[in-house]
């Protein structure tokens, strides 16, 4: 789905940005819910021990503070998840691929086609259940490897083929 260009973007105005699949929001929300439940349970161990009488926590009101903080933090992160997913995108320029992510701290990565060594598609049980995949671009420098998560599987396959062709065409000139 093409995204509109924002005047505050860190990229040229002539690029057409594409967002990842809206189904990726569900994947990230599920991930965030599971993480919040696990961390809240871990932070609740002292409360549970005090309620069972195994541990005398003294003034028991403060025992509720860590799980409450973890739960509030998880809910805030959960509320930000849909917007964070909508901030992930890519644009194809004539000589490079542009990737962006970040809501508060934006990151734009530019990968020249001629620098790509290989393009990898990965999926796991959850992404696979939603028909999604992640595309990873590997370059000569390990610090510039770029990941584009949450692509529909067909789009990931199409993009891999197209990027591979463009990479081979640009490497011929080097």
JSON list of C-alpha atoms in Angstrom, two decimals:
[
{"chain": "A", "resi": 1, "resn": "UNK", "atom": "CA", "xyz": [0.00, 0.00, 0.00]},
{"chain": "A", "resi": 2, "resn": "UNK", "atom": "CA", "xyz": [1.64, 3.32, -1.01]},
{"chain": "A", "resi": 3, "resn": "UNK", "atom": "CA", "xyz": [2.17, 5.77, 1.80]},
{"chain": "A", "resi": 4, "resn": "UNK", "atom": "CA", "xyz": [2.14, 9.51, 1.53]},
{"chain": "A", "resi": 5, "resn": "UNK", "atom": "CA", "xyz": [5.35, 11.44, 1.80]},
{"chain": "A", "resi": 6, "resn": "UNK", "atom": "CA", "xyz": [5.77, 13.49, 4.95]},
{"chain": "A", "resi": 7, "resn": "UNK", "atom": "CA", "xyz": [7.63, 16.83, 4.78]},
{"chain": "A", "resi": 8, "resn": "UNK", "atom": "CA", "xyz": [9.60, 15.71, 7.84]},
{"chain": "A", "resi": 9, "resn": "UNK", "atom": "CA", "xyz": [10.83, 12.53, 6.17]},
{"chain": "A", "resi": 10, "resn": "UNK", "atom": "CA", "xyz": [14.50, 11.81, 5.78]},
{"chain": "A", "resi": 11, "resn": "UNK", "atom": "CA", "xyz": [14.20, 10.95, 2.09]},
{"chain": "A", "resi": 12, "resn": "UNK", "atom": "CA", "xyz": [13.67, 12.57, -1.32]},
{"chain": "A", "resi": 13, "resn": "UNK", "atom": "CA", "xyz": [10.11, 13.59, -2.13]},
{"chain": "A", "resi": 14, "resn": "UNK", "atom": "CA", "xyz": [10.02, 11.63, -5.41]},
{"chain": "A", "resi": 15, "resn": "UNK", "atom": "CA", "xyz": [10.14, 8.23, -3.65]},
{"chain": "A", "resi": 16, "resn": "UNK", "atom": "CA", "xyz": [6.94, 6.21, -3.43]},
{"chain": "A", "resi": 17, "resn": "UNK", "atom": "CA", "xyz": [6.81, 4.50, -0.06]},
{"chain": "A", "resi": 18, "resn": "UNK", "atom": "CA", "xyz": [5.09, 1.17, 0.53]},
{"chain": "A", "resi": 19, "resn": "UNK", "atom": "CA", "xyz": [3.99, -0.05, 3.93]},
{"chain": "A", "resi": 20, "resn": "UNK", "atom": "CA", "xyz": [4.13, -3.56, 5.30]},
{"chain": "A", "resi": 21, "resn": "UNK", "atom": "CA", "xyz": [0.97, -5.65, 5.57]},
{"chain": "A", "resi": 22, "resn": "UNK", "atom": "CA", "xyz": [-1.69, -4.49, 8.05]},
{"chain": "A", "resi": 23, "resn": "UNK", "atom": "CA", "xyz": [-1.81, -8.12, 9.26]},
{"chain": "A", "resi": 24, "resn": "UNK", "atom": "CA", "xyz": [1.63, -7.51, 10.77]},
{"chain": "A", "resi": 25, "resn": "UNK", "atom": "CA", "xyz": [-0.06, -5.34, 13.42]},
{"chain": "A", "resi": 26, "resn": "UNK", "atom": "CA", "xyz": [-1.79, -8.46, 14.74]},
{"chain": "A", "resi": 27, "resn": "UNK", "atom": "CA", "xyz": [1.50, -10.36, 14.86]},
{"chain": "A", "resi": 28, "resn": "UNK", "atom": "CA", "xyz": [3.19, -7.57, 16.81]},
{"chain": "A", "resi": 29, "resn": "UNK", "atom": "CA", "xyz": [0.19, -7.14, 19.14]},
{"chain": "A", "resi": 30, "resn": "UNK", "atom": "CA", "xyz": [0.20, -10.87, 19.94]},
{"chain": "A", "resi": 31, "resn": "UNK", "atom": "CA", "xyz": [3.94, -10.68, 20.61]},
{"chain": "A", "resi": 32, "resn": "UNK", "atom": "CA", "xyz": [3.48, -7.66, 22.89]},
{"chain": "A", "resi": 33, "resn": "UNK", "atom": "CA", "xyz": [0.57, -9.26, 24.81]},
{"chain": "A", "resi": 34, "resn": "UNK", "atom": "CA", "xyz": [2.56, -12.45, 25.46]},
{"chain": "A", "resi": 35, "resn": "UNK", "atom": "CA", "xyz": [5.62, -10.45, 26.57]},
{"chain": "A", "resi": 36, "resn": "UNK", "atom": "CA", "xyz": [3.53, -8.25, 28.87]},
{"chain": "A", "resi": 37, "resn": "UNK", "atom": "CA", "xyz": [1.83, -11.25, 30.49]},
{"chain": "A", "resi": 38, "resn": "UNK", "atom": "CA", "xyz": [5.16, -13.02, 31.06]},
{"chain": "A", "resi": 39, "resn": "UNK", "atom": "CA", "xyz": [6.93, -9.95, 32.49]},
{"chain": "A", "resi": 40, "resn": "UNK", "atom": "CA", "xyz": [3.94, -9.07, 34.68]},
{"chain": "A", "resi": 41, "resn": "UNK", "atom": "CA", "xyz": [3.89, -12.64, 36.02]},
{"chain": "A", "resi": 42, "resn": "UNK", "atom": "CA", "xyz": [7.61, -12.46, 36.79]},
{"chain": "A", "resi": 43, "resn": "UNK", "atom": "CA", "xyz": [7.22, -9.09, 38.52]},
{"chain": "A", "resi": 44, "resn": "UNK", "atom": "CA", "xyz": [4.29, -10.52, 40.53]},
{"chain": "A", "resi": 45, "resn": "UNK", "atom": "CA", "xyz": [6.31, -13.31, 42.19]},
{"chain": "A", "resi": 46, "resn": "UNK", "atom": "CA", "xyz": [6.99, -11.28, 45.39]},
{"chain": "A", "resi": 47, "resn": "UNK", "atom": "CA", "xyz": [3.26, -10.44, 45.66]},
{"chain": "A", "resi": 48, "resn": "UNK", "atom": "CA", "xyz": [2.35, -14.10, 45.26]},
{"chain": "A", "resi": 49, "resn": "UNK", "atom": "CA", "xyz": [4.92, -15.18, 47.85]},
{"chain": "A", "resi": 50, "resn": "UNK", "atom": "CA", "xyz": [3.63, -12.56, 50.31]},
{"chain": "A", "resi": 51, "resn": "UNK", "atom": "CA", "xyz": [-0.02, -13.56, 49.75]},
{"chain": "A", "resi": 52, "resn": "UNK", "atom": "CA", "xyz": [0.84, -17.23, 50.31]},
{"chain": "A", "resi": 53, "resn": "UNK", "atom": "CA", "xyz": [2.66, -16.34, 53.53]},
{"chain": "A", "resi": 54, "resn": "UNK", "atom": "CA", "xyz": [5.98, -17.73, 52.26]},
{"chain": "A", "resi": 55, "resn": "UNK", "atom": "CA", "xyz": [7.64, -14.34, 52.47]},
{"chain": "A", "resi": 56, "resn": "UNK", "atom": "CA", "xyz": [6.96, -11.48, 54.84]},
{"chain": "A", "resi": 57, "resn": "UNK", "atom": "CA", "xyz": [7.23, -8.42, 52.61]},
{"chain": "A", "resi": 58, "resn": "UNK", "atom": "CA", "xyz": [6.60, -5.94, 55.40]},
{"chain": "A", "resi": 59, "resn": "UNK", "atom": "CA", "xyz": [4.41, -3.13, 54.04]},
{"chain": "A", "resi": 60, "resn": "UNK", "atom": "CA", "xyz": [2.74, -5.05, 51.26]},
{"chain": "A", "resi": 61, "resn": "UNK", "atom": "CA", "xyz": [1.56, -2.07, 49.22]},
{"chain": "A", "resi": 62, "resn": "UNK", "atom": "CA", "xyz": [4.97, -1.58, 47.61]},
{"chain": "A", "resi": 63, "resn": "UNK", "atom": "CA", "xyz": [5.00, -5.19, 46.38]},
{"chain": "A", "resi": 64, "resn": "UNK", "atom": "CA", "xyz": [2.25, -4.26, 43.91]},
{"chain": "A", "resi": 65, "resn": "UNK", "atom": "CA", "xyz": [4.37, -1.47, 42.39]},
{"chain": "A", "resi": 66, "resn": "UNK", "atom": "CA", "xyz": [6.65, -3.55, 40.08]},
{"chain": "A", "resi": 67, "resn": "UNK", "atom": "CA", "xyz": [3.84, -5.57, 38.45]},
{"chain": "A", "resi": 68, "resn": "UNK", "atom": "CA", "xyz": [1.76, -2.40, 38.07]},
{"chain": "A", "resi": 69, "resn": "UNK", "atom": "CA", "xyz": [4.64, -0.58, 36.37]},
{"chain": "A", "resi": 70, "resn": "UNK", "atom": "CA", "xyz": [5.31, -3.53, 34.06]},
{"chain": "A", "resi": 71, "resn": "UNK", "atom": "CA", "xyz": [1.62, -3.80, 33.19]},
{"chain": "A", "resi": 72, "resn": "UNK", "atom": "CA", "xyz": [1.27, -0.06, 32.48]},
{"chain": "A", "resi": 73, "resn": "UNK", "atom": "CA", "xyz": [4.44, -0.11, 30.37]},
{"chain": "A", "resi": 74, "resn": "UNK", "atom": "CA", "xyz": [3.11, -3.09, 28.42]},
{"chain": "A", "resi": 75, "resn": "UNK", "atom": "CA", "xyz": [-0.24, -1.38, 27.78]},
{"chain": "A", "resi": 76, "resn": "UNK", "atom": "CA", "xyz": [1.53, 1.78, 26.56]},
{"chain": "A", "resi": 77, "resn": "UNK", "atom": "CA", "xyz": [3.71, -0.31, 24.23]},
{"chain": "A", "resi": 78, "resn": "UNK", "atom": "CA", "xyz": [0.61, -2.17, 23.04]},
{"chain": "A", "resi": 79, "resn": "UNK", "atom": "CA", "xyz": [-1.12, 1.11, 22.20]},
{"chain": "A", "resi": 80, "resn": "UNK", "atom": "CA", "xyz": [1.92, 2.29, 20.20]},
{"chain": "A", "resi": 81, "resn": "UNK", "atom": "CA", "xyz": [2.28, -0.96, 18.24]},
{"chain": "A", "resi": 82, "resn": "UNK", "atom": "CA", "xyz": [-0.16, -0.20, 15.36]},
{"chain": "A", "resi": 83, "resn": "UNK", "atom": "CA", "xyz": [1.50, 3.15, 14.67]},
{"chain": "A", "resi": 84, "resn": "UNK", "atom": "CA", "xyz": [4.98, 1.61, 14.86]},
{"chain": "A", "resi": 85, "resn": "UNK", "atom": "CA", "xyz": [3.99, -0.98, 12.25]},
{"chain": "A", "resi": 86, "resn": "UNK", "atom": "CA", "xyz": [2.56, 1.72, 9.98]},
{"chain": "A", "resi": 87, "resn": "UNK", "atom": "CA", "xyz": [5.91, 3.54, 10.22]},
{"chain": "A", "resi": 88, "resn": "UNK", "atom": "CA", "xyz": [7.75, 0.58, 8.64]},
{"chain": "A", "resi": 89, "resn": "UNK", "atom": "CA", "xyz": [8.11, 0.97, 4.90]},
{"chain": "A", "resi": 90, "resn": "UNK", "atom": "CA", "xyz": [10.26, 0.66, 1.82]},
{"chain": "A", "resi": 91, "resn": "UNK", "atom": "CA", "xyz": [10.79, 2.51, -1.45]},
{"chain": "A", "resi": 92, "resn": "UNK", "atom": "CA", "xyz": [12.59, 1.40, -4.57]},
{"chain": "A", "resi": 93, "resn": "UNK", "atom": "CA", "xyz": [14.78, 4.01, -6.26]},
{"chain": "A", "resi": 94, "resn": "UNK", "atom": "CA", "xyz": [16.64, 3.45, -9.54]},
{"chain": "A", "resi": 95, "resn": "UNK", "atom": "CA", "xyz": [19.93, 2.56, -7.82]},
{"chain": "A", "resi": 96, "resn": "UNK", "atom": "CA", "xyz": [19.03, 1.69, -4.22]},
{"chain": "A", "resi": 97, "resn": "UNK", "atom": "CA", "xyz": [16.39, 0.40, -1.83]},
{"chain": "A", "resi": 98, "resn": "UNK", "atom": "CA", "xyz": [15.23, 2.72, 0.96]},
{"chain": "A", "resi": 99, "resn": "UNK", "atom": "CA", "xyz": [13.95, 1.29, 4.25]},
{"chain": "A", "resi": 100, "resn": "UNK", "atom": "CA", "xyz": [12.39, 3.26, 7.09]},
{"chain": "A", "resi": 101, "resn": "UNK", "atom": "CA", "xyz": [11.17, 2.49, 10.57]},
{"chain": "A", "resi": 102, "resn": "UNK", "atom": "CA", "xyz": [10.58, 4.20, 13.87]},
{"chain": "A", "resi": 103, "resn": "UNK", "atom": "CA", "xyz": [7.89, 6.28, 15.44]},
{"chain": "A", "resi": 104, "resn": "UNK", "atom": "CA", "xyz": [9.77, 8.64, 17.74]},
{"chain": "A", "resi": 105, "resn": "UNK", "atom": "CA", "xyz": [13.28, 7.85, 16.61]},
{"chain": "A", "resi": 106, "resn": "UNK", "atom": "CA", "xyz": [13.14, 7.45, 12.85]},
{"chain": "A", "resi": 107, "resn": "UNK", "atom": "CA", "xyz": [15.69, 5.46, 10.94]},
{"chain": "A", "resi": 108, "resn": "UNK", "atom": "CA", "xyz": [16.15, 5.49, 7.19]},
{"chain": "A", "resi": 109, "resn": "UNK", "atom": "CA", "xyz": [18.52, 2.95, 5.65]},
{"chain": "A", "resi": 110, "resn": "UNK", "atom": "CA", "xyz": [19.64, 3.15, 2.03]},
{"chain": "A", "resi": 111, "resn": "UNK", "atom": "CA", "xyz": [21.01, -0.03, 0.49]},
{"chain": "A", "resi": 112, "resn": "UNK", "atom": "CA", "xyz": [22.57, 0.34, -2.98]},
{"chain": "A", "resi": 113, "resn": "UNK", "atom": "CA", "xyz": [21.59, -2.55, -5.24]},
{"chain": "A", "resi": 114, "resn": "UNK", "atom": "CA", "xyz": [25.23, -3.10, -6.21]},
{"chain": "A", "resi": 115, "resn": "UNK", "atom": "CA", "xyz": [26.21, -3.66, -2.55]},
{"chain": "A", "resi": 116, "resn": "UNK", "atom": "CA", "xyz": [23.71, -6.45, -1.89]},
{"chain": "A", "resi": 117, "resn": "UNK", "atom": "CA", "xyz": [25.28, -9.87, -1.58]},
{"chain": "A", "resi": 118, "resn": "UNK", "atom": "CA", "xyz": [22.09, -11.84, -1.15]},
{"chain": "A", "resi": 119, "resn": "UNK", "atom": "CA", "xyz": [18.45, -11.44, -0.18]},
{"chain": "A", "resi": 120, "resn": "UNK", "atom": "CA", "xyz": [16.90, -13.81, 2.34]},
{"chain": "A", "resi": 121, "resn": "UNK", "atom": "CA", "xyz": [13.26, -14.50, 3.18]},
{"chain": "A", "resi": 122, "resn": "UNK", "atom": "CA", "xyz": [12.44, -15.89, 6.61]},
{"chain": "A", "resi": 123, "resn": "UNK", "atom": "CA", "xyz": [9.22, -16.85, 8.33]},
{"chain": "A", "resi": 124, "resn": "UNK", "atom": "CA", "xyz": [8.23, -18.52, 11.55]},
{"chain": "A", "resi": 125, "resn": "UNK", "atom": "CA", "xyz": [5.08, -20.19, 12.83]},
{"chain": "A", "resi": 126, "resn": "UNK", "atom": "CA", "xyz": [3.30, -16.93, 13.70]},
{"chain": "A", "resi": 127, "resn": "UNK", "atom": "CA", "xyz": [4.30, -15.02, 10.55]},
{"chain": "A", "resi": 128, "resn": "UNK", "atom": "CA", "xyz": [3.46, -18.09, 8.48]},
{"chain": "A", "resi": 129, "resn": "UNK", "atom": "CA", "xyz": [-0.01, -18.32, 10.06]},
{"chain": "A", "resi": 130, "resn": "UNK", "atom": "CA", "xyz": [-0.72, -14.80, 8.82]},
{"chain": "A", "resi": 131, "resn": "UNK", "atom": "CA", "xyz": [0.83, -15.37, 5.37]},
{"chain": "A", "resi": 132, "resn": "UNK", "atom": "CA", "xyz": [3.72, -13.01, 6.11]},
{"chain": "A", "resi": 133, "resn": "UNK", "atom": "CA", "xyz": [7.50, -13.12, 5.80]},
{"chain": "A", "resi": 134, "resn": "UNK", "atom": "CA", "xyz": [10.54, -11.01, 6.63]},
{"chain": "A", "resi": 135, "resn": "UNK", "atom": "CA", "xyz": [12.99, -9.97, 3.94]},
{"chain": "A", "resi": 136, "resn": "UNK", "atom": "CA", "xyz": [16.64, -9.50, 4.93]},
{"chain": "A", "resi": 137, "resn": "UNK", "atom": "CA", "xyz": [19.19, -7.76, 2.69]},
{"chain": "A", "resi": 138, "resn": "UNK", "atom": "CA", "xyz": [22.75, -8.85, 3.33]},
{"chain": "A", "resi": 139, "resn": "UNK", "atom": "CA", "xyz": [25.61, -6.61, 2.28]},
{"chain": "A", "resi": 140, "resn": "UNK", "atom": "CA", "xyz": [29.38, -6.82, 2.59]},
{"chain": "A", "resi": 141, "resn": "UNK", "atom": "CA", "xyz": [29.19, -4.84, 5.83]},
{"chain": "A", "resi": 142, "resn": "UNK", "atom": "CA", "xyz": [27.40, -6.69, 8.62]},
{"chain": "A", "resi": 143, "resn": "UNK", "atom": "CA", "xyz": [26.33, -3.37, 10.15]},
{"chain": "A", "resi": 144, "resn": "UNK", "atom": "CA", "xyz": [24.25, -2.44, 7.10]},
{"chain": "A", "resi": 145, "resn": "UNK", "atom": "CA", "xyz": [22.19, -5.61, 6.82]},
{"chain": "A", "resi": 146, "resn": "UNK", "atom": "CA", "xyz": [18.57, -4.47, 6.66]},
{"chain": "A", "resi": 147, "resn": "UNK", "atom": "CA", "xyz": [15.37, -6.28, 7.61]},
{"chain": "A", "resi": 148, "resn": "UNK", "atom": "CA", "xyz": [11.92, -5.59, 6.23]},
{"chain": "A", "resi": 149, "resn": "UNK", "atom": "CA", "xyz": [9.40, -7.50, 8.39]},
{"chain": "A", "resi": 150, "resn": "UNK", "atom": "CA", "xyz": [5.71, -8.13, 7.82]},
{"chain": "A", "resi": 151, "resn": "UNK", "atom": "CA", "xyz": [5.57, -8.40, 4.04]},
{"chain": "A", "resi": 152, "resn": "UNK", "atom": "CA", "xyz": [2.90, -10.57, 2.45]},
{"chain": "A", "resi": 153, "resn": "UNK", "atom": "CA", "xyz": [4.62, -13.76, 1.31]},
{"chain": "A", "resi": 154, "resn": "UNK", "atom": "CA", "xyz": [3.93, -13.08, -2.38]},
{"chain": "A", "resi": 155, "resn": "UNK", "atom": "CA", "xyz": [5.33, -9.54, -2.10]},
{"chain": "A", "resi": 156, "resn": "UNK", "atom": "CA", "xyz": [8.42, -10.83, -0.30]},
{"chain": "A", "resi": 157, "resn": "UNK", "atom": "CA", "xyz": [9.04, -13.36, -3.08]},
{"chain": "A", "resi": 158, "resn": "UNK", "atom": "CA", "xyz": [8.49, -10.73, -5.78]},
{"chain": "A", "resi": 159, "resn": "UNK", "atom": "CA", "xyz": [10.75, -8.23, -4.02]},
{"chain": "A", "resi": 160, "resn": "UNK", "atom": "CA", "xyz": [13.49, -10.83, -3.51]},
{"chain": "A", "resi": 161, "resn": "UNK", "atom": "CA", "xyz": [13.53, -11.67, -7.22]},
{"chain": "A", "resi": 162, "resn": "UNK", "atom": "CA", "xyz": [13.47, -8.03, -8.26]},
{"chain": "A", "resi": 163, "resn": "UNK", "atom": "CA", "xyz": [16.20, -7.02, -5.82]},
{"chain": "A", "resi": 164, "resn": "UNK", "atom": "CA", "xyz": [18.36, -9.95, -6.87]},
{"chain": "A", "resi": 165, "resn": "UNK", "atom": "CA", "xyz": [18.03, -8.96, -10.54]},
{"chain": "A", "resi": 166, "resn": "UNK", "atom": "CA", "xyz": [18.78, -5.32, -9.81]},
{"chain": "A", "resi": 167, "resn": "UNK", "atom": "CA", "xyz": [21.72, -6.27, -7.62]},
{"chain": "A", "resi": 168, "resn": "UNK", "atom": "CA", "xyz": [23.22, -8.46, -10.34]},
{"chain": "A", "resi": 169, "resn": "UNK", "atom": "CA", "xyz": [22.71, -5.72, -12.95]},
{"chain": "A", "resi": 170, "resn": "UNK", "atom": "CA", "xyz": [24.42, -3.10, -10.78]},
{"chain": "A", "resi": 171, "resn": "UNK", "atom": "CA", "xyz": [27.30, -5.41, -9.82]},
{"chain": "A", "resi": 172, "resn": "UNK", "atom": "CA", "xyz": [28.17, -5.88, -13.49]},
{"chain": "A", "resi": 173, "resn": "UNK", "atom": "CA", "xyz": [29.29, -2.24, -13.59]},
{"chain": "A", "resi": 174, "resn": "UNK", "atom": "CA", "xyz": [31.65, -2.62, -10.60]}
]
